[in-house]
């Protein structure tokens, strides 16, 4: 915890032996990272030893050698090219002059933090087919350090302990049922020798949980499920018995269970004085609540605990302590897995120990982290699903935005990507500001007639994934893309309003770092890395990064020289479903995956940017019947669109099927989609979900779409 309002009481408690930690302040982790060092991480600004730097996850570094007065002299000290060209979302760790990152496909790399000399690499060899089990790119967000080990969660659900000096595997355990669509993209945390990790997969029909493993040997110590399995009885943990009353438990039971979702795929924070571990819980599986809840068919009442909740547990035992549900009965993919920040702030004259979150649902929450009591919430971006809150902090719903199994679609803000996604925020204790990488996009939610779950492949959300496809009209598409916005917001959590806002050229910008040099650092979708004045938002410095940046920066020192590091590489949920040419008007957003490291006075240069090859569309003629194309459109929307883009318009990150060489060759297409010949590249067989006729209808639909879009390129469109 940073020393602010609470410094005096903590010192008193420390003197009484209640806190009692012998915090290391000499910056050396050479003999291993201890629990006390993690608790005292704030006193060690040379290193960055935990995901959010400190257990309160403030992502604030007191370092100020690089500051608002001299940041103009910041230059590239060194860079390292990555061997993956997918989204790069990791927060590096720095321990004693060595920098460790994870990359796409859960690889790990170690560097000399001052020179960039590579030290070692580790590749867990995640099977390529795992790519079809993930909603939002094959990303990884980072490592945890404890003792002389580093801990990694892999995309296919393993937890791996690596020797920090050599990268050798010390142990690995499988943390999920690999026959289901579980994945790990988040960074573990270590609390008192327990490695804690959750998982993802709530778009695919899994049951979420978070679990602790012994740092020594990987043995599982406890597991906390976030949703019931429908078999709860008097012997079950009380919190799950209570949850079961808020679900249609019939659909949760047995081998054809819908899973329920509630995955814990990213945020955690820890308060060592309260000994509480906080984590955020994800969306329902399927999204559409009408398929999960008791009540009349198609109405689906029920809060579906603990979806979209912030939960506090005892990390020694995994026992439930409290929860706050941000979106009762969520139905819009409104996860509460977004970054959680702990801080001690003064509200109405009283010092409060708070937890803060800007979950997807568009409200900024301030919660009492001792009790879970709701203190306040205000919308940080426009939203239309809630009309306010009752006195207990329960939202009052706008009924128009609830879509059941049938009925009219509704345009809802925010959409499934949220008002803020996984991109970390930062808190500046001197400014008392939370910086939010905010996102604005409304989405059309429409029921899918006769929807049935499919636990094999594809999105299992209970909505029509093709409802929002854009027509083949470039002007219309541009105008829709212009409504999707990205902002850097400086949010005052006491006044519950923005103090300043930077409007970005495009959405889906990077995570944040705040520093004692009065700076906020952020990469963005305009392919630059920039520094802003923490108090005013004035842009003070920027660097042309050649690629969109989504990952959060860190800062550290080696021999008293301050460095700022960020992993660059466009990707993740929005990047893979959007047309990289229309994200903003700054030119196409590319993926050129690189680690970039800066210091004052440095002047290294990036190699010349490779040319973007963008051949004209050249599809075979479209000859299929309207029925076949319609079937292909429906199947494409459900099984293909989440990776290859809505309406078959590909991103700059994943293959654009309109340009596929297999379009004109039915046999090759079937070999890919039915037989899985590209499994190692990440394109697994869909034969369990699609018949050969349906696969071919998808091919005909893509041919049809490619011809429509070729007419746009050549000006032949009406
Ligand atoms: Ca989700």
PDB file of N, CA and C in Angstrom, residues 29 176 213 257 317 337 347 378 414 427 492 502 589:
ATOM      1  N   UNK A  29      17.095  -8.768  -5.288  1.00  0.00           N
ATOM      2  CA  UNK A  29      16.251  -9.962  -5.264  1.00  0.00           C
ATOM      3  C   UNK A  29      17.103 -11.185  -5.563  1.00  0.00           C
ATOM      4  N   UNK A 176      -6.567 -27.118 -15.835  1.00  0.00           N
ATOM      5  CA  UNK A 176      -7.928 -27.120 -16.390  1.00  0.00           C
ATOM      6  C   UNK A 176      -8.223 -28.478 -17.022  1.00  0.00           C
ATOM      7  N   UNK A 213      -1.811 -22.834  -6.125  1.00  0.00           N
ATOM      8  CA  UNK A 213      -0.880 -23.956  -6.275  1.00  0.00           C
ATOM      9  C   UNK A 213       0.372 -23.644  -5.460  1.00  0.00           C
ATOM     10  N   UNK A 257     -23.779 -29.716 -19.557  1.00  0.00           N
ATOM     11  CA  UNK A 257     -23.894 -28.419 -18.873  1.00  0.00           C
ATOM     12  C   UNK A 257     -23.462 -27.269 -19.787  1.00  0.00           C
ATOM     13  N   UNK A 317      -6.933 -19.995   2.439  1.00  0.00           N
ATOM     14  CA  UNK A 317      -7.847 -21.135   2.389  1.00  0.00           C
ATOM     15  C   UNK A 317      -8.747 -21.141   1.159  1.00  0.00           C
ATOM     16  N   UNK A 337     -13.847  -8.459 -14.864  1.00  0.00           N
ATOM     17  CA  UNK A 337     -12.462  -8.941 -14.787  1.00  0.00           C
ATOM     18  C   UNK A 337     -11.471  -7.807 -15.023  1.00  0.00           C
ATOM     19  N   UNK A 347     -12.831  10.287   1.605  1.00  0.00           N
ATOM     20  CA  UNK A 347     -14.136  10.534   0.998  1.00  0.00           C
ATOM     21  C   UNK A 347     -15.048  11.128   2.061  1.00  0.00           C
ATOM     22  N   UNK A 378     -20.249   6.001 -10.958  1.00  0.00           N
ATOM     23  CA  UNK A 378     -20.720   6.952 -11.976  1.00  0.00           C
ATOM     24  C   UNK A 378     -20.261   6.450 -13.334  1.00  0.00           C
ATOM     25  N   UNK A 414     -22.235   0.143 -23.236  1.00  0.00           N
ATOM     26  CA  UNK A 414     -21.198  -0.354 -24.142  1.00  0.00           C
ATOM     27  C   UNK A 414     -21.578  -1.701 -24.729  1.00  0.00           C
ATOM     28  N   UNK A 427      -2.905   4.437 -11.127  1.00  0.00           N
ATOM     29  CA  UNK A 427      -3.375   5.388 -10.110  1.00  0.00           C
ATOM     30  C   UNK A 427      -2.204   6.261  -9.693  1.00  0.00           C
ATOM     31  N   UNK A 492     -11.251  11.307 -11.358  1.00  0.00           N
ATOM     32  CA  UNK A 492     -11.186  11.634  -9.931  1.00  0.00           C
ATOM     33  C   UNK A 492     -12.163  10.707  -9.202  1.00  0.00           C
ATOM     34  N   UNK A 502      -8.033  12.816 -22.912  1.00  0.00           N
ATOM     35  CA  UNK A 502      -7.361  12.893 -24.212  1.00  0.00           C
ATOM     36  C   UNK A 502      -8.167  12.041 -25.194  1.00  0.00           C
ATOM     37  N   UNK A 589      -3.304  -0.015 -39.117  1.00  0.00           N
ATOM     38  CA  UNK A 589      -2.620  -0.426 -37.886  1.00  0.00           C
ATOM     39  C   UNK A 589      -2.033  -1.807 -38.127  1.00  0.00           C
TER      40      UNK A 589
END
